[in-house]
PDB file of C-alpha atoms in Angstrom:
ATOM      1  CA  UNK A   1     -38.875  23.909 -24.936  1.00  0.00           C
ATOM      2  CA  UNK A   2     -37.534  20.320 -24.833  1.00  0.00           C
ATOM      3  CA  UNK A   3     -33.787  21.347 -25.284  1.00  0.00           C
ATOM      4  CA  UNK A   4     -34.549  24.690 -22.604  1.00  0.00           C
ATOM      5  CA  UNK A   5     -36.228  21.721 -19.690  1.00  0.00           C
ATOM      6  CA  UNK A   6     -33.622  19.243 -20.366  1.00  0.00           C
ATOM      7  CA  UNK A   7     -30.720  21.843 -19.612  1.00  0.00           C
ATOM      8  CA  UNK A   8     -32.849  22.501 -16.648  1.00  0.00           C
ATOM      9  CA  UNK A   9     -33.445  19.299 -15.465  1.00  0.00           C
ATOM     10  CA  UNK A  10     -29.343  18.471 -16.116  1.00  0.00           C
ATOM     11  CA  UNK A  11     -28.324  21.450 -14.177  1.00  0.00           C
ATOM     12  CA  UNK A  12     -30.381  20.338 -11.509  1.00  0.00           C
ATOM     13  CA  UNK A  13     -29.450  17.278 -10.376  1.00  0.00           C
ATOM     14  CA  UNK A  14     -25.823  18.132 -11.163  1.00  0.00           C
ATOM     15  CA  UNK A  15     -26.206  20.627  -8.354  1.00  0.00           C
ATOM     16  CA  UNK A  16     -27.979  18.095  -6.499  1.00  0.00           C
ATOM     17  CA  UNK A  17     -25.565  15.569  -6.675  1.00  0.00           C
ATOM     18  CA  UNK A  18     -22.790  18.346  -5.641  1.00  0.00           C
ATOM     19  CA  UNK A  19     -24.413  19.606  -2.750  1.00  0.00           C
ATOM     20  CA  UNK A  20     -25.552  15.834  -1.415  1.00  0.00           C
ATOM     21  CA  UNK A  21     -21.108  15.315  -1.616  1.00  0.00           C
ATOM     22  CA  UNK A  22     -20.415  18.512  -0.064  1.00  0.00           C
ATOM     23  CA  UNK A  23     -22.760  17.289   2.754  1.00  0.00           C
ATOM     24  CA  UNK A  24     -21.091  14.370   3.313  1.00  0.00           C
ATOM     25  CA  UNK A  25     -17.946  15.712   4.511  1.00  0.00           C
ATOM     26  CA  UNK A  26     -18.890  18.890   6.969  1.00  0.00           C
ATOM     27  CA  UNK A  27     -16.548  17.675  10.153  1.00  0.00           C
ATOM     28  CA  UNK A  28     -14.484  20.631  10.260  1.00  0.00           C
ATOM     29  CA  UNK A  29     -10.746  19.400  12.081  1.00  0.00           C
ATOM     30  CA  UNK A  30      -9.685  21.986  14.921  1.00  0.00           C
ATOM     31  CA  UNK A  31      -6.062  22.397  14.866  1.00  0.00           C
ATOM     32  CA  UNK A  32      -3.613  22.085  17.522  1.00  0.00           C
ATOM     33  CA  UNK A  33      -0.807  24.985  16.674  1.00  0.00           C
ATOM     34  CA  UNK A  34       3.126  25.268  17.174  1.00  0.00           C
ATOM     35  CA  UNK A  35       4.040  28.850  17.692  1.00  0.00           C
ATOM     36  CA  UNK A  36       8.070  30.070  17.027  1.00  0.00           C
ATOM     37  CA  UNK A  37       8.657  33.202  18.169  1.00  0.00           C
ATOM     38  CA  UNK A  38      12.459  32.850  17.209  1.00  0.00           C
ATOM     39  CA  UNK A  39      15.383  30.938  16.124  1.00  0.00           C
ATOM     40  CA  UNK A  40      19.208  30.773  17.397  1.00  0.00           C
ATOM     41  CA  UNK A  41      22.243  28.593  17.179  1.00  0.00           C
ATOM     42  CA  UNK A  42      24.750  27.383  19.430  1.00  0.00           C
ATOM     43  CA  UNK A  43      28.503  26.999  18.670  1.00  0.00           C
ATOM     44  CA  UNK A  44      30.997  25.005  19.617  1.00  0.00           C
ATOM     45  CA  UNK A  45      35.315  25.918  19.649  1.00  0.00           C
ATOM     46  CA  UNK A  46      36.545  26.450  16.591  1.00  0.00           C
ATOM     47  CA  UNK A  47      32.693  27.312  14.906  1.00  0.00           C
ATOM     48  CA  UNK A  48      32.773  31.346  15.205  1.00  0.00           C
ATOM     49  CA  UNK A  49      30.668  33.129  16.332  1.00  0.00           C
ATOM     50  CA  UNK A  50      26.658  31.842  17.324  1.00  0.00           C
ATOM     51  CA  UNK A  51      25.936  34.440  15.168  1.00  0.00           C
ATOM     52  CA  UNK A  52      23.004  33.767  12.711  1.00  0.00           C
ATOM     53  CA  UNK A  53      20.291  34.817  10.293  1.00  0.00           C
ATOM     54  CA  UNK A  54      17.469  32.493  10.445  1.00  0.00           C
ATOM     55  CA  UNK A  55      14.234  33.540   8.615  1.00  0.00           C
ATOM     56  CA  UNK A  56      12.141  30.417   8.339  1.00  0.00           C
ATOM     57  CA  UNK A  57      11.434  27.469   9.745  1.00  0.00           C
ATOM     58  CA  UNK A  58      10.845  23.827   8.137  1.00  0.00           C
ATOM     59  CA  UNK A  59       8.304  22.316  10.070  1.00  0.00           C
ATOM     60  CA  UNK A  60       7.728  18.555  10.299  1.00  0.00           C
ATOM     61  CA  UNK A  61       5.465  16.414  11.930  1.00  0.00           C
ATOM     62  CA  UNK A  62       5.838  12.418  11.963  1.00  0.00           C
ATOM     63  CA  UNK A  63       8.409  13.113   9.800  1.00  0.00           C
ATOM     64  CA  UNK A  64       5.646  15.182   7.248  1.00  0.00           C
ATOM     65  CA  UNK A  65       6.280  18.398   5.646  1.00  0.00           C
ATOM     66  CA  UNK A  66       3.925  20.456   7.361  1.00  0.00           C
ATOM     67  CA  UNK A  67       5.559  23.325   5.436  1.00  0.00           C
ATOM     68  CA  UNK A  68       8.250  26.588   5.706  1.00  0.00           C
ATOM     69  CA  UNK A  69       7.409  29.658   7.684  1.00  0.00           C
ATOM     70  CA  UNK A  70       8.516  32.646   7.578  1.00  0.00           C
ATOM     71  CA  UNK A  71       9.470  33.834  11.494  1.00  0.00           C
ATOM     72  CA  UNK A  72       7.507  34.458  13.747  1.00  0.00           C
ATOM     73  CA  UNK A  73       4.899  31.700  12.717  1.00  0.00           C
ATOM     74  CA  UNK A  74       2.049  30.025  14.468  1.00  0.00           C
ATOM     75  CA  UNK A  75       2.051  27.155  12.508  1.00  0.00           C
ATOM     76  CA  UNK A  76      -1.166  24.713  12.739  1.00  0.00           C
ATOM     77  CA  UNK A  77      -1.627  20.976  12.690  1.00  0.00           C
ATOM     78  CA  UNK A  78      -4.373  18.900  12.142  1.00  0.00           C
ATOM     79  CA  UNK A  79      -3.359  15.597  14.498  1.00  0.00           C
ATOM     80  CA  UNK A  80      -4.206  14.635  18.212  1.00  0.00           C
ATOM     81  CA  UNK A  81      -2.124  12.678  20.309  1.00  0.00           C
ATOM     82  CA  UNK A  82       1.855  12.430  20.391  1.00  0.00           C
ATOM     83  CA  UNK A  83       3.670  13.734  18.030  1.00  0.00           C
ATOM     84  CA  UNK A  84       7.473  13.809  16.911  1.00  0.00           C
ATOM     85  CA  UNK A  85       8.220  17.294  15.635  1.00  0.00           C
ATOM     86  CA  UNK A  86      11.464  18.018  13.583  1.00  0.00           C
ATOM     87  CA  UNK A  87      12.067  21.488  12.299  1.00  0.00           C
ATOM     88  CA  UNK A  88      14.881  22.831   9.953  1.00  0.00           C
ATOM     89  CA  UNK A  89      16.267  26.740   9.848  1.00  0.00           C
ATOM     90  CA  UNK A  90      15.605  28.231   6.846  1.00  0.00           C
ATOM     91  CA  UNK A  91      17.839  31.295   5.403  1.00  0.00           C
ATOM     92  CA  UNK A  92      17.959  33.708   3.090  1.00  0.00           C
ATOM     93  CA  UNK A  93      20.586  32.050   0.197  1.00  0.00           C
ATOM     94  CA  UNK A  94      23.179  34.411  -0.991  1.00  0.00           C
ATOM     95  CA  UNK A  95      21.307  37.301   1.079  1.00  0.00           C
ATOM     96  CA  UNK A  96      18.244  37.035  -1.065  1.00  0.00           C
ATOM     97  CA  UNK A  97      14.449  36.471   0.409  1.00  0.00           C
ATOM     98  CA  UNK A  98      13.286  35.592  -3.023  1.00  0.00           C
ATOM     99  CA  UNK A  99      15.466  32.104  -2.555  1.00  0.00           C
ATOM    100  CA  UNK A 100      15.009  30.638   1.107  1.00  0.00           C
ATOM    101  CA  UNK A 101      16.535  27.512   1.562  1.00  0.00           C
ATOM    102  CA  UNK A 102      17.335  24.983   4.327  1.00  0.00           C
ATOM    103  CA  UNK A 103      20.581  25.408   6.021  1.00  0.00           C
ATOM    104  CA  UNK A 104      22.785  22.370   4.982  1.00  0.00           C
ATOM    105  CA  UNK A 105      25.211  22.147   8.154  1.00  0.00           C
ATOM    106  CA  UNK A 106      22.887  22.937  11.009  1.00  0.00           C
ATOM    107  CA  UNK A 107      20.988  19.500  13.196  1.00  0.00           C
ATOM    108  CA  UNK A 108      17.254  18.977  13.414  1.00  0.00           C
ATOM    109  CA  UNK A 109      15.587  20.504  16.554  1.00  0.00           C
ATOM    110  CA  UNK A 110      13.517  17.702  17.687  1.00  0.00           C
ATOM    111  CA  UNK A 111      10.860  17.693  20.127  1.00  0.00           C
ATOM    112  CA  UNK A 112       8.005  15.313  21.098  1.00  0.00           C
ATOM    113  CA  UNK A 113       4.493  16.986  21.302  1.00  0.00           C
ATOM    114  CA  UNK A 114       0.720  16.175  22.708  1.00  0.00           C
ATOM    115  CA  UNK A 115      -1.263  17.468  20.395  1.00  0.00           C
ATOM    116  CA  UNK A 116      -4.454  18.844  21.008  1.00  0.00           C
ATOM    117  CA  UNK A 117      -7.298  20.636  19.468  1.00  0.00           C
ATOM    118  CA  UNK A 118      -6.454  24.541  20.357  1.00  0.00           C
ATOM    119  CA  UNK A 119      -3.731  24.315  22.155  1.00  0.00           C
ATOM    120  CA  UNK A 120      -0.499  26.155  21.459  1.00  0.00           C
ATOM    121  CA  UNK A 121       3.072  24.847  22.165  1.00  0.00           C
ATOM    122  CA  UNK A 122       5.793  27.586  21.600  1.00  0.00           C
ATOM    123  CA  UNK A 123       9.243  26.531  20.515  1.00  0.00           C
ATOM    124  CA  UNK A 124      12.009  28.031  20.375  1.00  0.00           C
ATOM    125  CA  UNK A 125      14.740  26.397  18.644  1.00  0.00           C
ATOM    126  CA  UNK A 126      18.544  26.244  19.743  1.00  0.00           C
ATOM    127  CA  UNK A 127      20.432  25.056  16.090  1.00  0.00           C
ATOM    128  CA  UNK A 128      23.891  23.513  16.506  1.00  0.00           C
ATOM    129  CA  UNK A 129      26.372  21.759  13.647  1.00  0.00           C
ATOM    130  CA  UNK A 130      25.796  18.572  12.976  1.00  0.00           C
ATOM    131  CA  UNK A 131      29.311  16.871  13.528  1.00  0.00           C
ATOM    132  CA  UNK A 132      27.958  14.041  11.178  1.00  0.00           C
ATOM    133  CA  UNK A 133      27.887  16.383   8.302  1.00  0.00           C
ATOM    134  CA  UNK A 134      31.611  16.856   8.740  1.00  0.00           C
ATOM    135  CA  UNK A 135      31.608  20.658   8.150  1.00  0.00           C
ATOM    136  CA  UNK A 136      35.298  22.219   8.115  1.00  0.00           C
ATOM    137  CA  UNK A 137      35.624  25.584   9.164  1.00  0.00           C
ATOM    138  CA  UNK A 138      37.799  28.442   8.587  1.00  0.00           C
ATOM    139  CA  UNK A 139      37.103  31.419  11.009  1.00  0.00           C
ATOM    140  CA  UNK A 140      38.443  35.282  10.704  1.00  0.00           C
ATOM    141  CA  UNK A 141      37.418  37.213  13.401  1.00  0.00           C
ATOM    142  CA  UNK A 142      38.696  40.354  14.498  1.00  0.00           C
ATOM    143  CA  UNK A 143      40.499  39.243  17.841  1.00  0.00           C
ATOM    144  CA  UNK A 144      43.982  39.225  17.582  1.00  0.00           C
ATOM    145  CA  UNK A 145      46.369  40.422  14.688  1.00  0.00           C
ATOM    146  CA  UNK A 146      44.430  39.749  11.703  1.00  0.00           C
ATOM    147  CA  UNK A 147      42.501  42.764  12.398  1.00  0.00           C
ATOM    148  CA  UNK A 148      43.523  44.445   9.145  1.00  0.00           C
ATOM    149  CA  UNK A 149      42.051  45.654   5.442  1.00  0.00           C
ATOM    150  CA  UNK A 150      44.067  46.453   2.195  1.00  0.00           C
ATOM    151  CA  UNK A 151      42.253  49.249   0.151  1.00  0.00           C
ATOM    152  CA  UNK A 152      42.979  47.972  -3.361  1.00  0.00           C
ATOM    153  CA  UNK A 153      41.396  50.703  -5.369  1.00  0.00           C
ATOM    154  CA  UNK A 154      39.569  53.541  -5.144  1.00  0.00           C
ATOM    155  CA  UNK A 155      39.409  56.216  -1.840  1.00  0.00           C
ATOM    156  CA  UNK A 156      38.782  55.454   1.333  1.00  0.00           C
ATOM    157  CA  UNK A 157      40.475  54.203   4.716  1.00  0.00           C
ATOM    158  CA  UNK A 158      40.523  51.041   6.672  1.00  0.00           C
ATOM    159  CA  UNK A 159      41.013  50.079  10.863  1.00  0.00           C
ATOM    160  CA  UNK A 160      40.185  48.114  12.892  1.00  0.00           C
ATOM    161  CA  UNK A 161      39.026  49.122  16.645  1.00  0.00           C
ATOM    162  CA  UNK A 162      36.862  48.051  20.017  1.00  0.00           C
ATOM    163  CA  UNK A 163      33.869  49.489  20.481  1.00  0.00           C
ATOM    164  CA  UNK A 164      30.100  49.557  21.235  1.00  0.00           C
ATOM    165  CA  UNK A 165      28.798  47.812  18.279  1.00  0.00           C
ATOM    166  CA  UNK A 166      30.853  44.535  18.734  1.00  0.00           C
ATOM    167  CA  UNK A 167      28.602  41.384  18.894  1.00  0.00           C
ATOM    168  CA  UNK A 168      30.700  38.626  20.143  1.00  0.00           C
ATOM    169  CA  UNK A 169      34.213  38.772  21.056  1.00  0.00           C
ATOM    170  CA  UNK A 170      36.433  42.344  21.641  1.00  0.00           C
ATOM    171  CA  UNK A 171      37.407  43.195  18.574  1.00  0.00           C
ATOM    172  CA  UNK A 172      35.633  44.792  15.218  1.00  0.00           C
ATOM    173  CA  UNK A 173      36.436  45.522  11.977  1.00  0.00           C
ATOM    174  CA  UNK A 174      36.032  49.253  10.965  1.00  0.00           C
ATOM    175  CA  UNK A 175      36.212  50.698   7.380  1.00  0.00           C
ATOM    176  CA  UNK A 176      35.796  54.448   7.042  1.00  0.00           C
ATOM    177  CA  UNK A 177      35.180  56.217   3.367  1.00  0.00           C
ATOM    178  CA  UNK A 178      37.209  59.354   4.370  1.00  0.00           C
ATOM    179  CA  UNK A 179      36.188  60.927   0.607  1.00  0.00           C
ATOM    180  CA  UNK A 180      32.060  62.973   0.995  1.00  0.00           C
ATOM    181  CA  UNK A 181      31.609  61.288  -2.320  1.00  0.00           C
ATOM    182  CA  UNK A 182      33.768  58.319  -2.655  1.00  0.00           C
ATOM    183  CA  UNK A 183      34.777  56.102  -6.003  1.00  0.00           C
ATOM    184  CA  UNK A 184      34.344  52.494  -5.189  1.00  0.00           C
ATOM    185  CA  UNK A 185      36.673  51.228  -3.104  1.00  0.00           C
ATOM    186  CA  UNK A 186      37.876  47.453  -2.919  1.00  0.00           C
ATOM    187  CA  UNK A 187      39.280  46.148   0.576  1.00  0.00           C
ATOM    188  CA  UNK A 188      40.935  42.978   1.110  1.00  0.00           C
ATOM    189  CA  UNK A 189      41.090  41.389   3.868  1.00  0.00           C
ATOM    190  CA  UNK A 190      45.461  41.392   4.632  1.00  0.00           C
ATOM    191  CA  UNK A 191      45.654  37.824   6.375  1.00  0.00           C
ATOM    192  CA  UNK A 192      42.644  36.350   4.952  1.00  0.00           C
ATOM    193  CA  UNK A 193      42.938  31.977   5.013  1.00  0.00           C
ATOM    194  CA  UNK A 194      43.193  30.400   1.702  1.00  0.00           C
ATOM    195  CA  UNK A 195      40.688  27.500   1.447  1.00  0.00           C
ATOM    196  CA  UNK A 196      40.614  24.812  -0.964  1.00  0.00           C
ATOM    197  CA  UNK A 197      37.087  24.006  -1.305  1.00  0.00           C
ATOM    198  CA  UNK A 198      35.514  20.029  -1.984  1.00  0.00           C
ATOM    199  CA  UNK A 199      34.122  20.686  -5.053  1.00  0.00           C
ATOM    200  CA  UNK A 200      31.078  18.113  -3.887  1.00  0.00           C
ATOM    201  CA  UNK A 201      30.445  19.795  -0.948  1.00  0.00           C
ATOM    202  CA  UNK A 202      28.818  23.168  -0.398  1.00  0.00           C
ATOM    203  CA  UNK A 203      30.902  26.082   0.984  1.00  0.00           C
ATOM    204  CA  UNK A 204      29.084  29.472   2.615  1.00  0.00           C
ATOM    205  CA  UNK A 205      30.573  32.373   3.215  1.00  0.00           C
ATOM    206  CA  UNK A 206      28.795  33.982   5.997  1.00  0.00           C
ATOM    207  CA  UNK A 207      29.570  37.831   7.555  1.00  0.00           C
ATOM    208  CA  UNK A 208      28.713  39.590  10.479  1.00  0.00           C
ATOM    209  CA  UNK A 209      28.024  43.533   9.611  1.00  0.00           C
ATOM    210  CA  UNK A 210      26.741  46.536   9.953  1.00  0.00           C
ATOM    211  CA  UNK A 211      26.931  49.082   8.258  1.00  0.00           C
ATOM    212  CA  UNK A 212      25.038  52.583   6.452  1.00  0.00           C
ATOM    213  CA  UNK A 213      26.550  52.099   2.508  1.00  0.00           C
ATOM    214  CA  UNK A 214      26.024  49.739   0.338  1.00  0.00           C
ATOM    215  CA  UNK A 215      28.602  46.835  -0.393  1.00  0.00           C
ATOM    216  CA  UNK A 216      29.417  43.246  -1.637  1.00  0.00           C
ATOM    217  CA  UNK A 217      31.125  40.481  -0.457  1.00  0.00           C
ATOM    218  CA  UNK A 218      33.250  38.057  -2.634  1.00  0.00           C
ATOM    219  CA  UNK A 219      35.831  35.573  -3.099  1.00  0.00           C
ATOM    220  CA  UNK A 220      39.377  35.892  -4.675  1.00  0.00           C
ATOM    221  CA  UNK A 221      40.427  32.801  -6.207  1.00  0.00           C
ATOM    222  CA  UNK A 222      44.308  31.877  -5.852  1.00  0.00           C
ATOM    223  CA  UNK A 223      46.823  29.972  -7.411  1.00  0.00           C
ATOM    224  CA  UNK A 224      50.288  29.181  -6.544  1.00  0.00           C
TER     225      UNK A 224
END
C-alpha cells in the first residue's frame, strides 16, 4: 500500500505542478496577417522576358524569418505596431517542388507595415534584378533570325512561327514530332550563345514552354 499511495501522491502533485505552469501563461496573441495572392517580376533591356515561375515566398519581419510559403499564403504575425517586411521569391530548383529555394538574382520586396491584431495587408510583390548582384545575361528569344532548331537524332521536325500562344514578344519557337510514335528526338538550338560560366557564381538556365510531350532541357559543353 505504501509503494501504491506514494505513486499516487507523486503523480499528483506532478500534475499539479503542470497544470499551476500551464496556467500561468493563458494570454493567447491574436495575429495580424500578410496575405499574397501572387508574385511577378519586372525586367529591364537586355533581361528577357518578365517571364517567371515563382512558387513561394520568404517572408521576413524586422529582418526575422517568419518562414516560406507556398503561393497563395495568408501568412500570420504575432507583432503590433510598425513593421519592416522583406520577402524573397522562392522557386522550384531545377523544376522540382521537392527542392524550393530562394532565387539568387532577384531584390527584396520591401514594405513597411502597421500591424495589428486581425487585420490583413495583401501584397503583391513586383521582383526585379538586383544590379548589385552583377548578374550577366545571355538572352535567346525567338524574335529575329535565331528562330531555328537542328534535329540531331531521331524523327521529328522543327519551325519556328507567330501565333496565339506567344507570351511576350512576336515570335515562338515550334517543334512538331511529324512520326504517330516517334524515337527520341534531340534538337539543338542552330545559333545558340556560347557562355563561359564563373565557376563561383551560379548560372540558371531558365525556359519559357509549353507544350503536350514530355522533354528535357540541357547544356552542351564546348571547346575550341
Amino acid at each position: 500500500m505504501y509503494a501504491i499511495s506514494k505513486t499516487i501522491k507523486t503523480v499528483f502533485i506532478g500534475s499539479f505542478i503542470i497544470a499551476l505552469w500551464s496556467g500561468c501563461d493563458t494570454e493567447q496573441k491574436v495575429p495580424a496577417y500578410i496575405h499574397i495572392p501572387a508574385a511577378t517580376v519586372t525586367t529591364g533591356g537586355g533581361q528577357g522576358a518578365p517571364s517567371s515561375k515563382i512558387i513561394d515566398a520568404w517572408v521576413y519581419v524586422d529582418d526575422l524569418l517568419i518562414g516560406g510559403f507556398r503561393l497563395p499564403a495568408t501568412v500570420p504575425v504575432i507583432k503590433e505596431g510598425t513593421g519592416k517586411v522583406e520577402i524573397l521569391a522562392g522557386v522550384a530548383e531545377n523544376g522540382n517542388f521537392s527542392t524550393p529555394t530562394v532565387y539568387p538574382f532577384y531584390s527584396f520586396y520591401t514594405r513597411t507595415l502597421d500591424f495589428k491584431p486581425t487585420k490583413i495587408d495583401t501584397l503583391r510583390p513586383i521582383f526585379t534584378y538586383d544590379v548589385a548582384k552583377n548578374p550577366k545575361f545571355s538572352v535567346n528569344d525567338f524574335e529575329g533570325l535565331d528562330n531555328d532548331f537542328t534535329v540531331i537524332t531521331g524523327s521529328g521536325g522543327a519551325s519556328a512561327t507567330i501565333a496565339k500562344v506567344v507570351e511576350n514578344g512576336n515570335g515562338v519557337g515550334k517543334v512538331t514530332l511529324t512520326s504517330p510514335a516517334p524515337a527520341v528526338t534531340e534538337l539543338s538550338r542552330t545559333t545558340a550563345t556560347r557562355i563561359q560560366p564563373n565557376p563561383t557564381k551560379q548560372v540558371w538556365a531558365e525556359v519559357d514552354f509549353k507544350g503536350s510531350n514530355l522533354f528535357s532541357v540541357g547544356i552542351i559543353g564546348y571547346d575550341a
